Coordinates of C-alpha atoms in Angstrom, one line a residue:
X1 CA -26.2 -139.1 -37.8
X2 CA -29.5 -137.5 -38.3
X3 CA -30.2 -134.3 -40.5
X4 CA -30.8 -132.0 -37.2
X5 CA -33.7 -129.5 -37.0
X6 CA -32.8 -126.0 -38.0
X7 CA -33.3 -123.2 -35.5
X8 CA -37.0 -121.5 -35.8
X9 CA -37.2 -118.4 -37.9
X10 CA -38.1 -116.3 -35.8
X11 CA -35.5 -117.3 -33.2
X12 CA -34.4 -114.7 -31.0
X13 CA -30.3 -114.2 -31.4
X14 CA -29.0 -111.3 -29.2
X15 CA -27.2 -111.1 -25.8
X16 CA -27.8 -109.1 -22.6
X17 CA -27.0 -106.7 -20.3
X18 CA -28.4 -105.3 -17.2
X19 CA -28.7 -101.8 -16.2
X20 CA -26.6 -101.6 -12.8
X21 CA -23.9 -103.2 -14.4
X22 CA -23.6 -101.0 -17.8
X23 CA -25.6 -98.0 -17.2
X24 CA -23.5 -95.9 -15.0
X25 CA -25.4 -92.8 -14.3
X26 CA -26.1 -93.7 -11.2
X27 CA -27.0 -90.1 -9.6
X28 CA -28.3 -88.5 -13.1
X29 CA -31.6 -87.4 -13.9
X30 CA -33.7 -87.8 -10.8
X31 CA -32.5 -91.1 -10.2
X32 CA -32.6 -92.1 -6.1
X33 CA -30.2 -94.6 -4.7
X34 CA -30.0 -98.8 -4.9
X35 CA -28.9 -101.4 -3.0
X36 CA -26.2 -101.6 -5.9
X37 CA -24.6 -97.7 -5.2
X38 CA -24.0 -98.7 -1.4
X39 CA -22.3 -102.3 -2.5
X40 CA -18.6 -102.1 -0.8
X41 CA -17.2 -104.1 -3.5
X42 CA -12.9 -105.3 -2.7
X43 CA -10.5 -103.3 -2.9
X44 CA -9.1 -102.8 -6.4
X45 CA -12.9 -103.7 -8.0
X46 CA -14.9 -101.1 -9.5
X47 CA -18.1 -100.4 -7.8
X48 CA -21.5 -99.7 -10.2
X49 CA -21.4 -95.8 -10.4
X50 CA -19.7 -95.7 -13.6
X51 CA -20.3 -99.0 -15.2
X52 CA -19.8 -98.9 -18.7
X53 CA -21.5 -95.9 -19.2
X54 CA -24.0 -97.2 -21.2
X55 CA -26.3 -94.2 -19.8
X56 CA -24.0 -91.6 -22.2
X57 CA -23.3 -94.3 -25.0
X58 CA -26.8 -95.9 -25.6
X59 CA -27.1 -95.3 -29.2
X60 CA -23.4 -96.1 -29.8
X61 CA -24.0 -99.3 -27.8
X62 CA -27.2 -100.7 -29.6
X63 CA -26.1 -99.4 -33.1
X64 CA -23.0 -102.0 -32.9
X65 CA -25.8 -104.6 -31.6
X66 CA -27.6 -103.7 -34.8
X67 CA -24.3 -104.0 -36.5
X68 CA -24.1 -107.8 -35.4
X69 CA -27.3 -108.1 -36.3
X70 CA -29.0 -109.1 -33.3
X71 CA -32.6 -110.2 -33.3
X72 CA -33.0 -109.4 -29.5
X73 CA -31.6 -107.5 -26.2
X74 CA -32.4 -108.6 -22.9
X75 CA -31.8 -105.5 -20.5
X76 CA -33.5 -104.3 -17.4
X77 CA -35.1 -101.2 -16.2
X78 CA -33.7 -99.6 -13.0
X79 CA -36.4 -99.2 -10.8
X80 CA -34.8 -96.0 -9.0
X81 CA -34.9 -94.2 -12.5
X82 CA -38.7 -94.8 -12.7
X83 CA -39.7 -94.1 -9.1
X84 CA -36.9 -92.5 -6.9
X85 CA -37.3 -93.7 -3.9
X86 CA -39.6 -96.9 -4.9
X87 CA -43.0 -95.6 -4.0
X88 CA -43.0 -91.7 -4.8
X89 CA -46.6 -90.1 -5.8
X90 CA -45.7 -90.0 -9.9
X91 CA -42.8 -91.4 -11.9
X92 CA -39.4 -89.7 -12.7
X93 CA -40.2 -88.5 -16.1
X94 CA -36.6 -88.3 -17.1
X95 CA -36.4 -92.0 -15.8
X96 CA -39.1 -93.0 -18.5
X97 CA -37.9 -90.9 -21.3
X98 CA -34.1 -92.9 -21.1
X99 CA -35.6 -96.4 -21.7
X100 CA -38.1 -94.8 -24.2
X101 CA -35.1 -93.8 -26.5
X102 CA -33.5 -97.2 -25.6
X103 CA -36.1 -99.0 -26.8
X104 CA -36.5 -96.9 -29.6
X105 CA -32.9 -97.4 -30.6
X106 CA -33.5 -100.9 -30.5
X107 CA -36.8 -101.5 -32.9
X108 CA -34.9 -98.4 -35.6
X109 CA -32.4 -101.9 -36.2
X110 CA -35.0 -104.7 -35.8
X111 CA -34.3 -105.6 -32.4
X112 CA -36.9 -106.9 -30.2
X113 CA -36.3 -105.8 -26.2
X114 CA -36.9 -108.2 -24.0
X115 CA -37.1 -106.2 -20.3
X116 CA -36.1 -107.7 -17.0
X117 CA -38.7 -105.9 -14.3
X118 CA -36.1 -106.1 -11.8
X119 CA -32.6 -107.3 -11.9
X120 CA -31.3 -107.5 -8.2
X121 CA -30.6 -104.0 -7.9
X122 CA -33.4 -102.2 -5.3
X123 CA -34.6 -99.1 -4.0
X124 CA -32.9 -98.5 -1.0
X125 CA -35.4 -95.7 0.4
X126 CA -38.1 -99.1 0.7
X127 CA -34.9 -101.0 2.8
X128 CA -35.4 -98.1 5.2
X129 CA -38.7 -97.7 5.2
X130 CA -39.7 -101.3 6.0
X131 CA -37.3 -103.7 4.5
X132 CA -37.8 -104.3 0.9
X133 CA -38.2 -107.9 0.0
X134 CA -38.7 -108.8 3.8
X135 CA -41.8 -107.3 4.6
X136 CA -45.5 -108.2 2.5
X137 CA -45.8 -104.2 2.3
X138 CA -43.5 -104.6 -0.8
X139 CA -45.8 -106.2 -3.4
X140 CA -48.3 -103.0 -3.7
X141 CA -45.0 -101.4 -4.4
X142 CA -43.4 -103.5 -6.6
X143 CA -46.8 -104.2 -8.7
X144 CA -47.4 -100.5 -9.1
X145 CA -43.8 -100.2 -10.5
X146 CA -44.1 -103.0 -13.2
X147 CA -47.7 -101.5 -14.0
X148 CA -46.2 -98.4 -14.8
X149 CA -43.6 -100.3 -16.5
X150 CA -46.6 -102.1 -18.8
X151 CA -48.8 -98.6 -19.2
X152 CA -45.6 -96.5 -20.8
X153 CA -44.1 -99.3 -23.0
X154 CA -46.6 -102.1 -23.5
X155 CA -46.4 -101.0 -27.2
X156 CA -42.6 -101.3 -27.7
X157 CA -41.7 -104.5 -25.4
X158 CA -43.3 -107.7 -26.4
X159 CA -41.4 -109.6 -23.6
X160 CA -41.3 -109.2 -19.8
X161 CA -39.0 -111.1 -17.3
X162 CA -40.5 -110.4 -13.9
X163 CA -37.3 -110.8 -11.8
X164 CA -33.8 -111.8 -12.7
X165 CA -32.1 -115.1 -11.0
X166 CA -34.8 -115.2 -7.5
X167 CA -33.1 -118.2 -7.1
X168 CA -29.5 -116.7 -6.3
X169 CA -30.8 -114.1 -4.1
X170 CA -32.4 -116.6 -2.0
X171 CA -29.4 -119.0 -2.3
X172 CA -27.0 -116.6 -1.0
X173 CA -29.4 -114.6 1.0
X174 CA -27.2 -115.2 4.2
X175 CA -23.8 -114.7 2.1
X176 CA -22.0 -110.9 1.9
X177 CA -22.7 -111.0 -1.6
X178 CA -26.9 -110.4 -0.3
X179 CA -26.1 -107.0 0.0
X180 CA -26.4 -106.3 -3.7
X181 CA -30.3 -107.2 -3.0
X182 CA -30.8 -106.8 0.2
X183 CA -28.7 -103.7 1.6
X184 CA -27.3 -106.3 4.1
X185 CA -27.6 -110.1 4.5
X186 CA -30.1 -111.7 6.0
X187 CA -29.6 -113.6 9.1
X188 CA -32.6 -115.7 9.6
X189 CA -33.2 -118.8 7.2
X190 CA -37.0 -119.2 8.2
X191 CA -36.9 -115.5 6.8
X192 CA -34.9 -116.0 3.9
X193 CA -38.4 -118.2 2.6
X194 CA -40.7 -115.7 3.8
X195 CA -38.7 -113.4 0.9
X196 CA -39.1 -116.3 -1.7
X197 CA -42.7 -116.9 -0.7
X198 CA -43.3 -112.7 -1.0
X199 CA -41.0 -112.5 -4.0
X200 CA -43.4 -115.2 -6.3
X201 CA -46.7 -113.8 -4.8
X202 CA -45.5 -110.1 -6.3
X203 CA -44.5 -112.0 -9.5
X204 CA -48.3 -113.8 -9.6
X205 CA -49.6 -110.8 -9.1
X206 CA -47.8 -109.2 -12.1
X207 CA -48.2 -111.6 -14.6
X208 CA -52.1 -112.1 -13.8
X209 CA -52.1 -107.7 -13.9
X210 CA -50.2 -108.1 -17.4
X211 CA -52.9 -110.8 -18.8
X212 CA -55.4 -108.6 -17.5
X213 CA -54.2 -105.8 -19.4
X214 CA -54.4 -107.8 -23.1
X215 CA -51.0 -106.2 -24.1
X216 CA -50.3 -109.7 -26.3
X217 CA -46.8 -110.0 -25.3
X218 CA -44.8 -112.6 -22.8
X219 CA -43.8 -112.6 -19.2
X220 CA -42.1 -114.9 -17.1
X221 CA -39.7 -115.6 -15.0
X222 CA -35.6 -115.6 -14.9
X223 CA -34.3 -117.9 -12.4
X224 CA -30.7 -119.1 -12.6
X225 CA -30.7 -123.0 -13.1
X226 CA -27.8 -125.6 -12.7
X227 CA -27.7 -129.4 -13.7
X228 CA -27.1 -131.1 -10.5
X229 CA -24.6 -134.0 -10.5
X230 CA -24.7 -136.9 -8.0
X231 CA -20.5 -137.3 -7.3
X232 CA -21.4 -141.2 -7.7
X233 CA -23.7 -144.3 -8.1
X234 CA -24.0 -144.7 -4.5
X235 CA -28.3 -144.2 -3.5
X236 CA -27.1 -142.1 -0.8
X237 CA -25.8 -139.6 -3.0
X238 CA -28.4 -140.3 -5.5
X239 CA -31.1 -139.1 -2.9
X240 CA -29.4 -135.8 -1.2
X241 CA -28.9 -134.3 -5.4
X242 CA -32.2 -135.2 -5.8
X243 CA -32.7 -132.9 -2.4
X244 CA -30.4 -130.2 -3.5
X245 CA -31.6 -130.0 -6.7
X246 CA -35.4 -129.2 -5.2
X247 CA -33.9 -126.1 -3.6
X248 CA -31.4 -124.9 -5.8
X249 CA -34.0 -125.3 -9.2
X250 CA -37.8 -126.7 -8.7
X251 CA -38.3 -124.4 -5.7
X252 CA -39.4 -121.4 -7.6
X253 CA -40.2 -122.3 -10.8
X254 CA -43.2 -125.2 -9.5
X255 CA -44.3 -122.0 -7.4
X256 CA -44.7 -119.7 -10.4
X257 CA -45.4 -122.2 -12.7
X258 CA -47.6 -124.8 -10.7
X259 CA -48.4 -122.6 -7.8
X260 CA -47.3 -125.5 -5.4
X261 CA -44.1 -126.2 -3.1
X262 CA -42.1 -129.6 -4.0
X263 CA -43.2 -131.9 -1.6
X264 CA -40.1 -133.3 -0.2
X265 CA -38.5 -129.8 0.2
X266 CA -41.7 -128.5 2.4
X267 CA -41.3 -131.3 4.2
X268 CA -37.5 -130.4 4.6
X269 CA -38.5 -126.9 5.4
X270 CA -40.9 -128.4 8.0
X271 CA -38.5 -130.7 9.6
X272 CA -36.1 -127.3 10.3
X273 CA -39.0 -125.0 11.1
X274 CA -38.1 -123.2 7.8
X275 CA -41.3 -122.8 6.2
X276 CA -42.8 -119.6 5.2
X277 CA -45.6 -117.9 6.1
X278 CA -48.6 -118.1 4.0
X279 CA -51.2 -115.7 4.2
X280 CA -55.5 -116.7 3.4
X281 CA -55.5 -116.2 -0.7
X282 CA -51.8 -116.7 -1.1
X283 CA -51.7 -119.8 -3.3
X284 CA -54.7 -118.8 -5.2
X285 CA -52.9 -115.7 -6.5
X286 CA -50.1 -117.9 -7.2
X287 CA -52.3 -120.6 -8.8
X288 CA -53.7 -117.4 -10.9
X289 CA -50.2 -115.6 -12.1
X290 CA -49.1 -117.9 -14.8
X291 CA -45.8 -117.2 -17.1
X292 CA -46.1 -117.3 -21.3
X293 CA -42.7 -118.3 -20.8
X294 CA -39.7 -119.2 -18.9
X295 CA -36.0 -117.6 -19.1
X296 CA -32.8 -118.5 -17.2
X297 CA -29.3 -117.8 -17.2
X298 CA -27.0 -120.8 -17.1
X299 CA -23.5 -120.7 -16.5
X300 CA -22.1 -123.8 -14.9
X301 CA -23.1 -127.5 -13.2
X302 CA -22.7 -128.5 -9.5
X303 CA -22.2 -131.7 -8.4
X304 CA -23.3 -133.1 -4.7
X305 CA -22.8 -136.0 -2.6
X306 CA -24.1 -137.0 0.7
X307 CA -21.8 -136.0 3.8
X308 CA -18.8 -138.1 4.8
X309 CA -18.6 -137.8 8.4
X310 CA -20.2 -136.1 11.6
X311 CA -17.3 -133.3 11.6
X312 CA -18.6 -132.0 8.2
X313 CA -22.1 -131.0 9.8
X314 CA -21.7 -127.9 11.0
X315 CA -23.6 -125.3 11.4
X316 CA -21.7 -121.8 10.3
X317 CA -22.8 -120.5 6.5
X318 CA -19.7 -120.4 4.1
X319 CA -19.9 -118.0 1.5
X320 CA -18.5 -120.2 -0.8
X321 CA -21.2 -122.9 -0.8
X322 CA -24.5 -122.8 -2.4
X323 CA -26.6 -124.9 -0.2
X324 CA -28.4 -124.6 3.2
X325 CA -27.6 -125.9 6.4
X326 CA -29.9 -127.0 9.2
X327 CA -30.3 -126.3 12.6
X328 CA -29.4 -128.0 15.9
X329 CA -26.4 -129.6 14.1
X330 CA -28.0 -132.1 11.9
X331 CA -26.8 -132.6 8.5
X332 CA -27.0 -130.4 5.3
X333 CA -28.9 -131.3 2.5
X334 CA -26.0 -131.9 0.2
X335 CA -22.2 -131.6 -0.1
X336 CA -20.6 -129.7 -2.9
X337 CA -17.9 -131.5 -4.8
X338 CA -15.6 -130.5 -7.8
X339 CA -16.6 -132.5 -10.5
X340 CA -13.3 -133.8 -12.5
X341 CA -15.1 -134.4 -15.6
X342 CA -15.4 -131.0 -17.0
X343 CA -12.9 -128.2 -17.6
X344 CA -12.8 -124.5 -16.2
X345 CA -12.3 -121.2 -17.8
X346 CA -9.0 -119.0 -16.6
X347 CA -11.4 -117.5 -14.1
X348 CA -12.3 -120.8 -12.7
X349 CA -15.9 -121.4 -13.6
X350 CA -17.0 -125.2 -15.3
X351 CA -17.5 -125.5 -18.7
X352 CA -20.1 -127.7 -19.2
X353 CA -22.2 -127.4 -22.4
X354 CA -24.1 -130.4 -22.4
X355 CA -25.4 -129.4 -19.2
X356 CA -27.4 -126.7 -20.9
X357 CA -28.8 -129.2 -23.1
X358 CA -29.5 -131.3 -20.2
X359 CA -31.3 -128.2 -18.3
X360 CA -33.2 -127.3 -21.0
X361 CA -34.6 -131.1 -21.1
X362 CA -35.6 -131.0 -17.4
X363 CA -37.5 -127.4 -17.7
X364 CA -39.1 -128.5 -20.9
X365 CA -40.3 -131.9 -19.7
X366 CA -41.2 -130.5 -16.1
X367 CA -43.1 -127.5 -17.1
X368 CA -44.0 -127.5 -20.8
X369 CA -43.3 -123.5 -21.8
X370 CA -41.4 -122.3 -24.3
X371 CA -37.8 -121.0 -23.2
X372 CA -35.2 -118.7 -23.6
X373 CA -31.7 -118.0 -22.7
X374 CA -31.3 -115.0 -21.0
X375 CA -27.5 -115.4 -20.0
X376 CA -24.8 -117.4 -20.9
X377 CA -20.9 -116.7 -20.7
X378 CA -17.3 -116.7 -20.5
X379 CA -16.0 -114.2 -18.3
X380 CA -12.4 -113.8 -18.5
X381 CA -9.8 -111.2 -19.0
X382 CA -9.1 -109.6 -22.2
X383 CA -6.1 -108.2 -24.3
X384 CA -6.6 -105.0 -26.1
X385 CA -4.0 -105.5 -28.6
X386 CA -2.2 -102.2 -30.0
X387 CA -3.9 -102.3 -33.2
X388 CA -7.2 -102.2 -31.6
X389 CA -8.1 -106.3 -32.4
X390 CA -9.2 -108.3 -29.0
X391 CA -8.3 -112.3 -30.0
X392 CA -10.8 -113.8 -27.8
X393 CA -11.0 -117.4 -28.9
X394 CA -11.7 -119.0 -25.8
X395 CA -15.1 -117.1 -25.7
X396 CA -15.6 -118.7 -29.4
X397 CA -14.8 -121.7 -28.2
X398 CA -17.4 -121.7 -25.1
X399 CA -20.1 -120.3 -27.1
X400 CA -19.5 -122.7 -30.4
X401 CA -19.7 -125.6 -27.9
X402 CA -23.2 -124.0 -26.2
X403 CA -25.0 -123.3 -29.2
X404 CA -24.1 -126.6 -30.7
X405 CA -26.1 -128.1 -27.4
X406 CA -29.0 -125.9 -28.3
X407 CA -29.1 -127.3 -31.8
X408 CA -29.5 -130.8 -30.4
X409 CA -31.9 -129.8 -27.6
X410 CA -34.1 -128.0 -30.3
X411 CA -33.8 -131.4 -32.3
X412 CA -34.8 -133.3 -29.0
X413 CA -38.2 -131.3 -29.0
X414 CA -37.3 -128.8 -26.9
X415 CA -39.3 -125.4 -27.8
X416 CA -36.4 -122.9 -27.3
X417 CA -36.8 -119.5 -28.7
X418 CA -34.3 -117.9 -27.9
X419 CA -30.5 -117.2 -27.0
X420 CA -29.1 -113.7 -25.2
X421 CA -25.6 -114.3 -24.1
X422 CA -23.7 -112.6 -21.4
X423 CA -23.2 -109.8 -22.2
X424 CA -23.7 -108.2 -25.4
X425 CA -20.8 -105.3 -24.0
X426 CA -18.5 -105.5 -21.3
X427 CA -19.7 -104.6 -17.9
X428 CA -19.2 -104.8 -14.5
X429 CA -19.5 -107.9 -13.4
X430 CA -21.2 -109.2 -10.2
X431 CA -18.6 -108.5 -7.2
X432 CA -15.7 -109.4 -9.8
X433 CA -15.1 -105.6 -11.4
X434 CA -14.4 -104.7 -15.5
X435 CA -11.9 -107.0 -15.8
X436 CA -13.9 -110.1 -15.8
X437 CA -15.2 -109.4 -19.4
X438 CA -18.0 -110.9 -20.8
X439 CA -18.4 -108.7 -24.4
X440 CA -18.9 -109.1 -28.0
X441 CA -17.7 -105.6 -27.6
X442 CA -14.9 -104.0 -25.2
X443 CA -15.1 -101.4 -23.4
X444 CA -11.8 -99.6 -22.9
X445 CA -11.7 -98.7 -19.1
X446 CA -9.9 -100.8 -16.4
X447 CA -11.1 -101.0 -12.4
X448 CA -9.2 -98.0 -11.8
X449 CA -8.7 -96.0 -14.6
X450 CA -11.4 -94.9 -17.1
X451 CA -9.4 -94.1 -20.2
X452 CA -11.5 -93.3 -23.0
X453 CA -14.2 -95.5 -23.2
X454 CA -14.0 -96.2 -26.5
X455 CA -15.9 -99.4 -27.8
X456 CA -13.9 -102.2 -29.8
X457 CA -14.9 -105.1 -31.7
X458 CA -13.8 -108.4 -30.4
X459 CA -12.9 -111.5 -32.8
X460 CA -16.2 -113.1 -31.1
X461 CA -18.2 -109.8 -32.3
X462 CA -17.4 -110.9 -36.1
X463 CA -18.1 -114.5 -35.2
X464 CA -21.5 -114.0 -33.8
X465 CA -22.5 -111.8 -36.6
X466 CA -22.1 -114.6 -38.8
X467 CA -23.5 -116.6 -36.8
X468 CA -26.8 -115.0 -36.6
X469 CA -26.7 -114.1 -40.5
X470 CA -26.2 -117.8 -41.3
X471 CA -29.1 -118.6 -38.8
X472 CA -26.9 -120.9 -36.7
X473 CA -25.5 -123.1 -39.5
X474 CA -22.4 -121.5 -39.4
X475 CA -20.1 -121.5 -36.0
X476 CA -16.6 -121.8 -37.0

């Protein structure tokens, strides 16, 4: 076995959050109301409004973040704290001050913030007005939010991440879950890629805007990417992953990184009269907005095949699959299959840490930027024990196993600089409530009852903080 690179030294160790899902707050200070305060969510599941209360506990929050020593926290800014109501005359000053004493929590212990623009949660005054992401009117809007964002903390955050997991929003932009972006879901697929094709023009637009501006950080984008699995040997099968793959990954990465559809899925899109439409000067803006960088969240793999029979093609959406379906009853682009060679957490998600390693080969390879990890996690339930200790080996276990992966990868020549697991404290997770827990640190509350509050450190808190003091060497 050879003597494996070490990590960089300036690698970024830390973990993330995202402010809809730990902030709380949500009618405080001036700020107007999201997509995320209207989510129903099922019965029994917290909503957002309370979160963690990150809002009230900021200092408490990064001070035990300092504690583990982290290099780095990925978080987002909620864009109804900055402007209301998305497009109001001047900024909610109280809005700014909040994330100016975050982010001056963070650099008092060393820790560098690395700032998702917008992380699915959006104004819903703009839904009213003309319908957000669905209408070309909101790019002015969305650019003049990020350049405030640039003006008033270009000289605290180094690192930008124009839009959190585009991908899944277009994905499941037909599925009940599009509500958390949308206000509702939407019902056309033709104008589900009008929203991609908008969403990366907006993004071009930023990242040219934040070049233009010489601020010497990073931007980029933060897509949620999956290895794709063909289910066997078969060429059939082969060819629809291949497909699938186009869609669920390359789609809007090669748009924001090459400023170009992939060829076989236009001609998909074409085929079903999907395709978007593209205004005079839209792919030169999008040949013009490059990213520094590129950040994803990975959780899991899929695995596809080509359908088995006629009776399989139909038409209806199902919430529970990730892929598209055509038109006038003709087939899909790929089946979803349970792949048996991996394992699943007590929630039910794959475990699959080679996958990561294999991911981060394809982005490298395909677009040649260096990358970062912006989530990555076990979600499961949690014991608060009665002396206070939460035993949460299982999330040891899963991380040891992903960081191990990134070792190899970084070995393999893959420029990786950084890793920001989900989620540096409990928080509500998407549609699944509290008790889905993805902290180094617990949050005492349940879906129902708020308790105290009170912050504990897990067993994986004390792990990681070795970790990150030993530079990745150590993980038992």
């Amino acid at each position: 076995m050879p003597l494996l690179k070490e990590f960089p030294h300036d690698f970024l160790w830390g973990a993330s959050t995202s402010a809809h899902q730990v902030e709380g707050a949500w009618n405080e200070d001036g700020r107007g109301l999201s997509t995320v305060d209207l989510k129903k969510m099922p019965e029994g599941i917290t909503d957002y409004k309370i979160a963690s209360d990150h809002y009230h506990h900021y200092k408490e929050d990064i001070a035990l973040m300092g504690e583990m020593g982290f290099k780095a926290y990925r978080c987002s800014i909620s864009w109804t704290r900055i402007y209301p109501n998305g497009n109001d005359e001047k900024p909610n000053e109280k809005g700014l001050a909040f994330y100016d004493h975050v982010f001056d929590e963070c650099l008092k212990y060393g820790i560098e913030p690395i700032v998702t623009i917008n992380h699915f949660d959006f104004p819903i005054h703009l839904i009213e007005e003309y319908g957000g992401w669905q209408s070309r009117r909101v790019i002015d809007d969305y650019v003049r939010y990020c350049q405030t964002l640039f003006e008033h903390y270009g000289k605290k955050v180094h690192y930008w991440l124009t839009m959190n997991e585009q991908s899944m929003m277009i994905v499941y932009g037909q599925s009940r879950v599009a509500s958390l972006f949308y206000g509702e879901p939407i019902k056309s697929r033709k104008k589900v890629m009008d929203v991609n094709h908008i969403m990366c023009i907006a993004q071009a637009k930023v990242m040219k805007m934040y070049h233009d501006m010489n601020l010497g950080g990073k931007i980029g984008p933060a897509p949620n990417i999956v290895p794709v699995y063909a289910a066997s040997n078969k060429p059939e099968d082969v060819l629809v992953t291949m497909n699938y793959n186009e869609f669920r990954n390359t789609l809007y990465l090669d748009l924001l990184v090459k400023g170009k559809y992939p060829k076989a899925l236009w001609s998909y899109l074409e085929d079903c009269h999907w395709t978007p439409d593209i205004y005079e000067g839209d792919m030169e803006i999008l040949a013009n907005g490059k990213p520094d960088i590129i950040a994803f969240n990975y959780y899991f793999s899929e695995c596809t095949q080509a359908y088995q029979d006629e009776e399989e093609k139909v038409e209806e959406f199902n919430d529970n699959v990730t892929f598209m379906a055509q038109s006038g009853n003709k087939p899909r682009i790929a089946q979803q299959v349970a792949n048996k060679n991996i394992q699943l957490t007590t929630s039910g998600m794959g475990i699959d840490p080679i996958g990561l390693r294999i991911v981060l080969r394809e982005l490298s390879d395909r677009y040649e930027l260096p990358l970062i990890i912006t989530e990555n996690g076990c979600g499961v339930k949690d014991v608060l024990e009665a002396d206070g200790t939460i035993h949460d080996t299982y999330r040891i276990d899963y991380l040891k196993k992903h960081i191990e992966q990134l070792r190899l990868a970084i070995h393999e020549g893959v420029d990786l600089i950084g890793y920001c697991p989900w989620s540096a404290i409990d928080l509500v997770s998407t549609g699944e409530g509290i008790e889905k827990r993805y902290g180094f640190i617990y949050v005492n509350r349940s879906e129902t009852d708020l308790k105290d509050m009170k912050r504990y450190r897990k067993d994986s808190f004390y792990w990681y903080k070795n970790v990150i003091a030993t530079h990745g060497k150590c993980l038992d």
